[in-house]
Coordinates of C-alpha atoms (C1' of nucleotides) in Angstrom, one line a residue:
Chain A
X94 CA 91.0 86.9 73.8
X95 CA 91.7 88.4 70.2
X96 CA 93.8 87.0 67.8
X97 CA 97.2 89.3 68.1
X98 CA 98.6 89.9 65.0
X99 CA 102.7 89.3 64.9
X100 CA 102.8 93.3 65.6
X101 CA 101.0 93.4 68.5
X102 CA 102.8 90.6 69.7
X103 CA 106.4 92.2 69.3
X104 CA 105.0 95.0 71.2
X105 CA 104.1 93.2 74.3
X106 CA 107.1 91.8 74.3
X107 CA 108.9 94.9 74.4
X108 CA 106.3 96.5 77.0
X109 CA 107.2 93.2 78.8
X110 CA 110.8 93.6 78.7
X111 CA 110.7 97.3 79.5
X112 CA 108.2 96.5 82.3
X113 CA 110.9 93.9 83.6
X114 CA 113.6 96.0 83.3
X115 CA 112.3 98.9 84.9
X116 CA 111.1 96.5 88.2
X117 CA 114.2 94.9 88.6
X118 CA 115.8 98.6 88.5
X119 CA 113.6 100.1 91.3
X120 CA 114.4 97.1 93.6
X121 CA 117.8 97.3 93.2
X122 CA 118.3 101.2 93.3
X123 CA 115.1 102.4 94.2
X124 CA 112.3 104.1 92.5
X125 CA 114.2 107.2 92.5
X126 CA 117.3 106.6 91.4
X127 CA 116.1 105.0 88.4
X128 CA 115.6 107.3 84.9
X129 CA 113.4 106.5 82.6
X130 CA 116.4 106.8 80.1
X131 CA 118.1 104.1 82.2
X132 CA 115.4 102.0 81.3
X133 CA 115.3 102.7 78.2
X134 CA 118.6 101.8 77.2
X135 CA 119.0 98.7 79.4
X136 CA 116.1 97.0 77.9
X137 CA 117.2 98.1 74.8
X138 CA 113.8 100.5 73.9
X139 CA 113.6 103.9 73.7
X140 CA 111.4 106.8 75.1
X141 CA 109.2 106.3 72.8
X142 CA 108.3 102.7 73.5
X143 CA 108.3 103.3 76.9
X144 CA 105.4 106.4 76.6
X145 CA 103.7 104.5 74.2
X146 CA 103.4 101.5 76.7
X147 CA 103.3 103.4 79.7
X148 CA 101.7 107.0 80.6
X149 CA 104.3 107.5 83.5
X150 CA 107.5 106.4 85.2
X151 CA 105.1 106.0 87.8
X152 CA 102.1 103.7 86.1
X153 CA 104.9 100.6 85.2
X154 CA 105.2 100.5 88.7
X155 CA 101.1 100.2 89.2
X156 CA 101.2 97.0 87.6
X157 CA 103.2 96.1 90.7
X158 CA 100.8 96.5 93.0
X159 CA 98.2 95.5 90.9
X160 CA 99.5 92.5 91.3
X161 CA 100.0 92.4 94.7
X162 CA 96.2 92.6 95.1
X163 CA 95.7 89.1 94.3
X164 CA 97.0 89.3 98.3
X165 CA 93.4 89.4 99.1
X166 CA 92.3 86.2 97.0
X167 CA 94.1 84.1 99.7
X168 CA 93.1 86.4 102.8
X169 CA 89.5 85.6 103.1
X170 CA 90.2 81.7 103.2
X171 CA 92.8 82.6 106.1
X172 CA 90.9 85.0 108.2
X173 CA 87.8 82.2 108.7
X174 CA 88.5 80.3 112.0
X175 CA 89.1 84.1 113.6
X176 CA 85.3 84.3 115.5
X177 CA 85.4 88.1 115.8
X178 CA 84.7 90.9 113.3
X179 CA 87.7 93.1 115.6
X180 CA 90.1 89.9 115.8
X181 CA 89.3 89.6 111.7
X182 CA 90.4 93.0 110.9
X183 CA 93.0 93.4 113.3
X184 CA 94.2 90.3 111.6
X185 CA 93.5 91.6 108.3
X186 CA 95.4 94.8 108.6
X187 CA 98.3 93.1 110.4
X188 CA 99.0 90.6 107.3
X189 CA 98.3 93.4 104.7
X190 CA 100.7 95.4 106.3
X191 CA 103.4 92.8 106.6
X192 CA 102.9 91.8 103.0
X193 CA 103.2 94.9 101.5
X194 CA 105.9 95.7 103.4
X195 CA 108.0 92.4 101.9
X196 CA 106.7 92.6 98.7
X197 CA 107.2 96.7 98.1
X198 CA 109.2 97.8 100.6
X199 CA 109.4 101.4 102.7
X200 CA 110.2 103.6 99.6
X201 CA 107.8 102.2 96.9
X202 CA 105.0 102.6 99.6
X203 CA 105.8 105.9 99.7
X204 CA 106.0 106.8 96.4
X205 CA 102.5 105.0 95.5
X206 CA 101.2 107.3 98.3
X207 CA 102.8 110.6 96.3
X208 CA 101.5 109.7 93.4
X209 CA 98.1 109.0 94.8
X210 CA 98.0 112.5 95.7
X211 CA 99.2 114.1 92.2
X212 CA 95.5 114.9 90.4
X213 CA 95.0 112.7 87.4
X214 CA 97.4 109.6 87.8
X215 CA 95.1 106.7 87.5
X216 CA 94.8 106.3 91.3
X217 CA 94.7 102.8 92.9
X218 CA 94.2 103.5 96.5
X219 CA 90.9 105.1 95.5
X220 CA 89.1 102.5 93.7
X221 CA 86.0 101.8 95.7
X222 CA 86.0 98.1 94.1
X223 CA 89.4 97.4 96.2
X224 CA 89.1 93.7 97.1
X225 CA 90.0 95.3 100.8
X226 CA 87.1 97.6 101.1
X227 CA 84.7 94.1 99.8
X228 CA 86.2 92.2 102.5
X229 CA 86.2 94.6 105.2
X230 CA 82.4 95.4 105.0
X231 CA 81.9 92.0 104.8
X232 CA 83.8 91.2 108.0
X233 CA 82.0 94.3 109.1
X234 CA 79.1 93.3 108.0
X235 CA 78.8 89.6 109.7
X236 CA 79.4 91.2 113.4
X237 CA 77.2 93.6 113.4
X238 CA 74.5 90.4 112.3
X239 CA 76.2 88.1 114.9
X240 CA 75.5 91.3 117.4
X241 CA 79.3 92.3 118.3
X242 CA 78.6 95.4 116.6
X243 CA 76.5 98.1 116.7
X244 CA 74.0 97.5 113.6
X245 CA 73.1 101.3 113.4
X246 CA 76.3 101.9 111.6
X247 CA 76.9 101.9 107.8
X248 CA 78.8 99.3 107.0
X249 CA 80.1 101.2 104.0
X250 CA 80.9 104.2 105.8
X251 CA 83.0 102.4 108.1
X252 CA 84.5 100.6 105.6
X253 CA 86.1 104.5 104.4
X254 CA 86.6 105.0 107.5
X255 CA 88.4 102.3 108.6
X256 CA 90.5 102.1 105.6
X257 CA 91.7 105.5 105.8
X258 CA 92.4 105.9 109.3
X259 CA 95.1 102.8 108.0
X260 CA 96.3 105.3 105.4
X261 CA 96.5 107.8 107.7
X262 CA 98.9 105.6 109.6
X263 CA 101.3 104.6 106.5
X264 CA 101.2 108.0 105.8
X265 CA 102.6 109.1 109.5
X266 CA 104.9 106.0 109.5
X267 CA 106.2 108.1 105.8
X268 CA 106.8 111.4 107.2
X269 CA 107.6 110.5 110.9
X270 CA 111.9 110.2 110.7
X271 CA 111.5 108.3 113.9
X272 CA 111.0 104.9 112.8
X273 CA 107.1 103.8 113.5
X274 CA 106.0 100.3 114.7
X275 CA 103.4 99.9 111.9
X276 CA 102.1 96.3 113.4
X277 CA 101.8 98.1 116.5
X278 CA 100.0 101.5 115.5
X279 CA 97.7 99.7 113.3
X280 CA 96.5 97.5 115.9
X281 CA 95.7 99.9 118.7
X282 CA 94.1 102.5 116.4
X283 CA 92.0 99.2 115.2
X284 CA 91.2 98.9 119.1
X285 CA 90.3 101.7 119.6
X286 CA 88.0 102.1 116.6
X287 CA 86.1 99.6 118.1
X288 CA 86.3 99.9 121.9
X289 CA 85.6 103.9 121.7
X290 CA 87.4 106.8 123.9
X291 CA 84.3 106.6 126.3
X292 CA 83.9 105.3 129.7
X293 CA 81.7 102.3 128.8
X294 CA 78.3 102.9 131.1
X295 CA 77.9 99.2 131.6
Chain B
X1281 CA 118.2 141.2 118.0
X1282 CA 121.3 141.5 116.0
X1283 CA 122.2 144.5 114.9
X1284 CA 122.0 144.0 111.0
X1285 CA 124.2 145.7 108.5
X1286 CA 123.6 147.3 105.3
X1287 CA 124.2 143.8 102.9
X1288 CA 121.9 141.7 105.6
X1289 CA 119.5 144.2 105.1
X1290 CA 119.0 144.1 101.9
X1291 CA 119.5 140.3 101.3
X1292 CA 116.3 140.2 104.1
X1293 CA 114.7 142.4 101.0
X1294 CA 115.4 140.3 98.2
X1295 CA 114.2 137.3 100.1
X1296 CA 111.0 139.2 101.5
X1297 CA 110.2 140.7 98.0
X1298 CA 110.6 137.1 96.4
X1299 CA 108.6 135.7 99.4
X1300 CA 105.6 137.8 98.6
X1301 CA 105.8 137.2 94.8
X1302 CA 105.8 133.5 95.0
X1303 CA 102.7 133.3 97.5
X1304 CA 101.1 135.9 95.4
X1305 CA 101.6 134.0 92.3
X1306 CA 100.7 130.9 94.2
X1307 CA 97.1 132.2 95.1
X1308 CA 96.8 134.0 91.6
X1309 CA 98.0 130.4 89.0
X1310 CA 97.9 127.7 91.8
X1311 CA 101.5 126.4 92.8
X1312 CA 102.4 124.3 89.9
X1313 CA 101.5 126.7 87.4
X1314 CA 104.2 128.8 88.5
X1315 CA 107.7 128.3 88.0
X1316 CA 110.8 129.2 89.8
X1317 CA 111.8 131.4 87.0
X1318 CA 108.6 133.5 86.8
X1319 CA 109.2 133.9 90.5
X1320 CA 112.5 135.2 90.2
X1321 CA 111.9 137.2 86.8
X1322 CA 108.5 138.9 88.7
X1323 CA 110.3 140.0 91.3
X1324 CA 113.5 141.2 89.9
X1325 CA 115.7 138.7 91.8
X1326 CA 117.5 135.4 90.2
X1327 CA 117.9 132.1 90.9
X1328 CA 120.9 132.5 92.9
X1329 CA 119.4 134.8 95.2
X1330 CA 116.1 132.2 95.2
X1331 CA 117.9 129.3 96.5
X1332 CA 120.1 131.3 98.4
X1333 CA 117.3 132.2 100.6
X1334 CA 115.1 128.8 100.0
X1335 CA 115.8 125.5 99.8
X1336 CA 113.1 124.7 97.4
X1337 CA 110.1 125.7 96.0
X1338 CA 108.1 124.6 98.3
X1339 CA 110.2 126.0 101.5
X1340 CA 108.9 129.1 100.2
X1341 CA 105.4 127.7 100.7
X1342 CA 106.0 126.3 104.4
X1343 CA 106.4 130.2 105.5
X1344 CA 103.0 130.9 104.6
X1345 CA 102.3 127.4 106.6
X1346 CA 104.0 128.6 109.5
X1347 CA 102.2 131.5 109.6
X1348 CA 99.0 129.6 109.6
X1349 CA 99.5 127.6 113.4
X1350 CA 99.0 131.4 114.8
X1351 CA 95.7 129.7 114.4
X1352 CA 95.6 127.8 117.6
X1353 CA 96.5 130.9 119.2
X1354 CA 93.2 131.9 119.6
X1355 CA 91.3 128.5 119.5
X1356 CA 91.9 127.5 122.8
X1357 CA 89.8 130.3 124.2
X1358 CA 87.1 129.7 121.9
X1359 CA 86.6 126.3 122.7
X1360 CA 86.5 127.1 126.3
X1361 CA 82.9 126.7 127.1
X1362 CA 82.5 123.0 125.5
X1363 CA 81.6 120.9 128.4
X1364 CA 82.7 117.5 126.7
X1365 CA 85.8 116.8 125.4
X1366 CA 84.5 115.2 122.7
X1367 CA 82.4 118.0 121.7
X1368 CA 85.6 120.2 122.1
X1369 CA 87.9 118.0 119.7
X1370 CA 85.2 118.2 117.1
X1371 CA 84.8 121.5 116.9
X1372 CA 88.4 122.0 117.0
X1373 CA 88.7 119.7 113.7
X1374 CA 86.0 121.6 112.1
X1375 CA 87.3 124.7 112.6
X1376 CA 90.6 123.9 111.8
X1377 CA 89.2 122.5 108.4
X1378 CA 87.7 125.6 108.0
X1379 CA 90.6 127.8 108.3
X1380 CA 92.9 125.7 106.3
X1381 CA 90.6 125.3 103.4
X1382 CA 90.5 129.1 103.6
X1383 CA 93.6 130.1 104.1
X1384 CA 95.5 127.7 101.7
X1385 CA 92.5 126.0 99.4
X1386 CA 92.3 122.5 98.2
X1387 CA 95.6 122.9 95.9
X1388 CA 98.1 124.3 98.5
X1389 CA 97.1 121.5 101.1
X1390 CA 97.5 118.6 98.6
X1391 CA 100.7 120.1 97.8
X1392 CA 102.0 119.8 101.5
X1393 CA 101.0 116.7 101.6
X1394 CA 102.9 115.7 98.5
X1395 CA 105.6 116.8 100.3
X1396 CA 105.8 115.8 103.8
X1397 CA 105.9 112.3 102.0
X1398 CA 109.6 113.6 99.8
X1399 CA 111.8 112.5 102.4
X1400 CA 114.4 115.1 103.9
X1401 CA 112.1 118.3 103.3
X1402 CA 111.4 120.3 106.3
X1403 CA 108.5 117.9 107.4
X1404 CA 106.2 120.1 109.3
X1405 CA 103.1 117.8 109.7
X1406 CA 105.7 115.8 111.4
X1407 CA 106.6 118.0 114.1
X1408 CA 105.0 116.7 117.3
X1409 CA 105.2 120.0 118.8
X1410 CA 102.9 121.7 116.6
X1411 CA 100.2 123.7 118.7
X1412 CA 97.4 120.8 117.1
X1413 CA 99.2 117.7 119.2
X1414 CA 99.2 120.0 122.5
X1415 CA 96.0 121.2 122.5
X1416 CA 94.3 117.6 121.6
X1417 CA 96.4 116.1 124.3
X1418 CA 95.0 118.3 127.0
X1419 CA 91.2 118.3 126.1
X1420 CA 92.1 114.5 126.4
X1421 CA 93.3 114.7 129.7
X1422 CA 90.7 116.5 130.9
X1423 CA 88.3 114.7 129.5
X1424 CA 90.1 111.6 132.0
X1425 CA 90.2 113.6 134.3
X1426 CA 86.5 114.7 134.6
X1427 CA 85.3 110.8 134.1
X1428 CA 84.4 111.3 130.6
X1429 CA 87.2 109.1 129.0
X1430 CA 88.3 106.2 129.8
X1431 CA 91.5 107.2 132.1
X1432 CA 93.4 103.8 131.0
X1433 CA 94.5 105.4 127.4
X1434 CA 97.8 107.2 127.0
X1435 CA 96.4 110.6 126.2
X1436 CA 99.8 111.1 123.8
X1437 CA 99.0 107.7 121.9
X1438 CA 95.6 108.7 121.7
X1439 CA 96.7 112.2 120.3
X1440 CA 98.9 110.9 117.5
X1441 CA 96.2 108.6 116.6
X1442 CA 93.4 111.1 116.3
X1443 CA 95.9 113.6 114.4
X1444 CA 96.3 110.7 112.0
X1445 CA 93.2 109.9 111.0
X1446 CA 92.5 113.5 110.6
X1447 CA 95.3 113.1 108.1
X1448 CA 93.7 110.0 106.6
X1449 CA 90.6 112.0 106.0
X1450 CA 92.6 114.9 104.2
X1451 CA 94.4 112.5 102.3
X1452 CA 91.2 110.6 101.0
X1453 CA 89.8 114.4 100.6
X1454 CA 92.7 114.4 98.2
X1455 CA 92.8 111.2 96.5
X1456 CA 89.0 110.9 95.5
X1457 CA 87.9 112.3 93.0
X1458 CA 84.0 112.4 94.0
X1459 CA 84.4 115.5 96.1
X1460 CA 84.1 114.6 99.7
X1461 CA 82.6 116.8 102.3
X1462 CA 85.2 116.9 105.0
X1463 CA 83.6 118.6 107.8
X1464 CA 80.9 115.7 108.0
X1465 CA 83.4 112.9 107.2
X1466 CA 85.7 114.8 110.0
X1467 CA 83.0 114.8 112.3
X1468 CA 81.9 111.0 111.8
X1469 CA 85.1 109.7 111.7
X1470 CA 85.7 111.4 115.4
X1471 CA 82.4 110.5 117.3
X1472 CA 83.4 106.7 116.2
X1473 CA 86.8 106.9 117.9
X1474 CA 84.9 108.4 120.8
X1475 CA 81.7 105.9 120.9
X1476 CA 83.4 102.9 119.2
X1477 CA 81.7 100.2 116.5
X1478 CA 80.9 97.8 119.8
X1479 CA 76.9 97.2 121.0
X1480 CA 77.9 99.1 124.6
X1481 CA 76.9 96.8 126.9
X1482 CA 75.3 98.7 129.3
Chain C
dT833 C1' 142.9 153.8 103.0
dT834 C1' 144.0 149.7 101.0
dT835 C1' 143.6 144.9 101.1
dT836 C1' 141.4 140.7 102.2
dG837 C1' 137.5 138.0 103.0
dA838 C1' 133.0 136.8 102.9
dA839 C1' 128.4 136.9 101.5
dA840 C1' 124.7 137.9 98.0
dT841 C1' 123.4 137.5 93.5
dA842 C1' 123.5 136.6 88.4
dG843 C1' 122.9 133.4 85.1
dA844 C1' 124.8 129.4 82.6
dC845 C1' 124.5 124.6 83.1
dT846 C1' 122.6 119.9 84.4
dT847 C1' 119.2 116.6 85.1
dT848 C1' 115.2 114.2 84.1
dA849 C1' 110.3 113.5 83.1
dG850 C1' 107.6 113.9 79.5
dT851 C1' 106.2 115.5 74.4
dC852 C1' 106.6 115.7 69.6
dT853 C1' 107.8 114.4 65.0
dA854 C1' 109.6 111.5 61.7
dT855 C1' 110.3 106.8 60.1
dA856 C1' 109.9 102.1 59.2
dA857 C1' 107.5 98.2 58.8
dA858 C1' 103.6 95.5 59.1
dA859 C1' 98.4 95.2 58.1
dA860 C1' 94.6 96.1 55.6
dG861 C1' 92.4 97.3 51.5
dT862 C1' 92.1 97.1 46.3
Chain D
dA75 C1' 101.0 92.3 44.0
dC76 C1' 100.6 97.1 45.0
dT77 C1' 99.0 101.0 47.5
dT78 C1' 97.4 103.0 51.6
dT79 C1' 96.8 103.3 56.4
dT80 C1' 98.0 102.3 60.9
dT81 C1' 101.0 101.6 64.7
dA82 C1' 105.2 100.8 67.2
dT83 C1' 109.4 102.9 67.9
dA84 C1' 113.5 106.1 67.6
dG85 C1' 115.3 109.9 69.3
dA86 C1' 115.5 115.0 69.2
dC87 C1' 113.3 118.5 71.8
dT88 C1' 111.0 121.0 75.8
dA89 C1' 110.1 122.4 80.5
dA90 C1' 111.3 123.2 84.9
dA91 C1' 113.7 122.4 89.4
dG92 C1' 117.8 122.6 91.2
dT93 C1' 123.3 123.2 91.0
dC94 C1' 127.5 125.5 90.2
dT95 C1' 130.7 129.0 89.2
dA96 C1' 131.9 133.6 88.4
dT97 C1' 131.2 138.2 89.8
dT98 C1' 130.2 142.0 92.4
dT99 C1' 130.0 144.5 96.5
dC100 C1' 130.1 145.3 101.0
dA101 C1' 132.4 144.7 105.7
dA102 C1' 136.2 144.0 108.5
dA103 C1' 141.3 143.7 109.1
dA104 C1' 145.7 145.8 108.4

DNA sequence: TTTTGAAATAGACTTTAGTCTATAAAAAGT
DNA sequence: ACTTTTTATAGACTAAAGTCTATTTCAAAA
């Protein structure tokens, strides 16, 4: 790491304290009801600091979840005495789920999903290197050796594809007003991914 | 039809004559490049009379959307001589994509989707009437019916989930920026819900 | 026909994210 | 030590969606 001169230090400081501010805000009023003024003023910066630290009201909140990926550092350990590649994911996507859940919550879910889709925000949900798409080919990887799966696949394909059929489903569980039993959905489209639609010939 | 008088008639005007601006402008700058002002300045009308008539911006833009499920009007027929249902739902998929990308285009569609995720908005993705939900649910049920498909899935569970994942495949259409060829991605995603990852144990 | 009421519209105003410019103060160069 | 450059920050300004109020004008009641 570089020597910081006193400068640079003051200024991580106040990206710190702006960065602070501004979580604490969202989880007590939510990401929309929070200005960027607002946090300005209660951590005592101004716009300027804030777009000098920040590029959007949006990106503070990406270090969030940036953080919440250290979720998967702990998952692989957990998912080891499962025997099967479906039982691993299943369990995968259930724990994921519930995680993000407590640790975001319902509305800044949604509103990393909305900004996923504006063009140019530095987008998260589509970095390939996602510790979730490493461990899901891996998991995917190991079954189709072991012979549970199918080994004409592509593991990386069904990696995507796996991982956005989930998105699909947060996304539904956004814009459905009935309330959606995400555990639930997740699972049985995770079943059926791997059972298929058709009659098995056996 | 109620007989309308002289005022209705010309309200129905102003808001027809903004309508048509607006999706004219749309197609011509792309939605974001045009503002609610150049709307109402271009067509002679004023914000009063805009939001008088729409709730938003984007309202204006779910007319043309509703205009777009005459679509499955015809599609049923069309798909008529498919033997298999799964043959049917991809085709239905494909051509949907086909018709969406051009009737709307890449921006319109990521803008609907932006929105179906801002809570409150007429959510028309949402609305599990649409034409797409009934006609997947009965190539499903025929597809029971005929043997084809395993007759122990709840052909409305199944629907929802096969809608969604179509909507996960938009979505990452959307998010990533390597451009991603949808029909194919459409079309792999849909024969591995139908076959499933599992060695078939025949 | 006159009056009253309601509905359509005009356009000023508000809100809020984001930009731009000026300034101050620290670092680097001499 | 003094000058120059860089950089962090302050805060005025812009852009654009959406709100609110006033006004007009038509329709219905009297």
């Amino acid at each position: 790491m570089p020597q910081l001169t006193n400068r640079q230090m003051k200024a991580q400081q106040t990206k710190q304290r702006i960065l602070v501010t501004a979580l604490s805000l969202f989880s007590q009023k939510g990401y929309d009801n929070v200005t960027v003024d607002e946090i300005v003023s209660t951590s005592g910066a101004s716009k300027g600091a804030f777009y000098g630290h920040f590029n959007s009201k949006y990106e503070i909140f990406l270090e969030k979840f940036k953080e919440i990926d250290n979720f998967y550092i702990h998952i692989e350990e957990e998912l080891k005495n499962i025997s099967t590649a479906e039982e691993k994911i299943v369990q995968l996507a259930l724990r994921q789920m519930d995680y993000l859940k407590e640790e975001l919550g319902d509305e800044l879910m949604r509103t990393l999903y909305i900004n996923a889709l504006t063009p140019d925000a530095h987008n998260f949900l589509a970095d390939r290197n996602r510790s979730l798409y490493v461990i899901i080919e891996q998991i995917l990887k190991e079954g189709q050796t072991s012979g549970e799966l199918d080994p004409a696949f592509n593991s990386n394909e069904i990696t995507l594809i796996i991982s956005r059929c989930m998105r699909g489903t947060l996304f539904d569980s956004f814009i459905f007003t009935e309330k959606i039993d995400l555990d639930k959905e997740i699972e049985q489209m995770l079943r059926l991914i791997f059972s298929g639609l058709k009659m098995s010939h056996q």
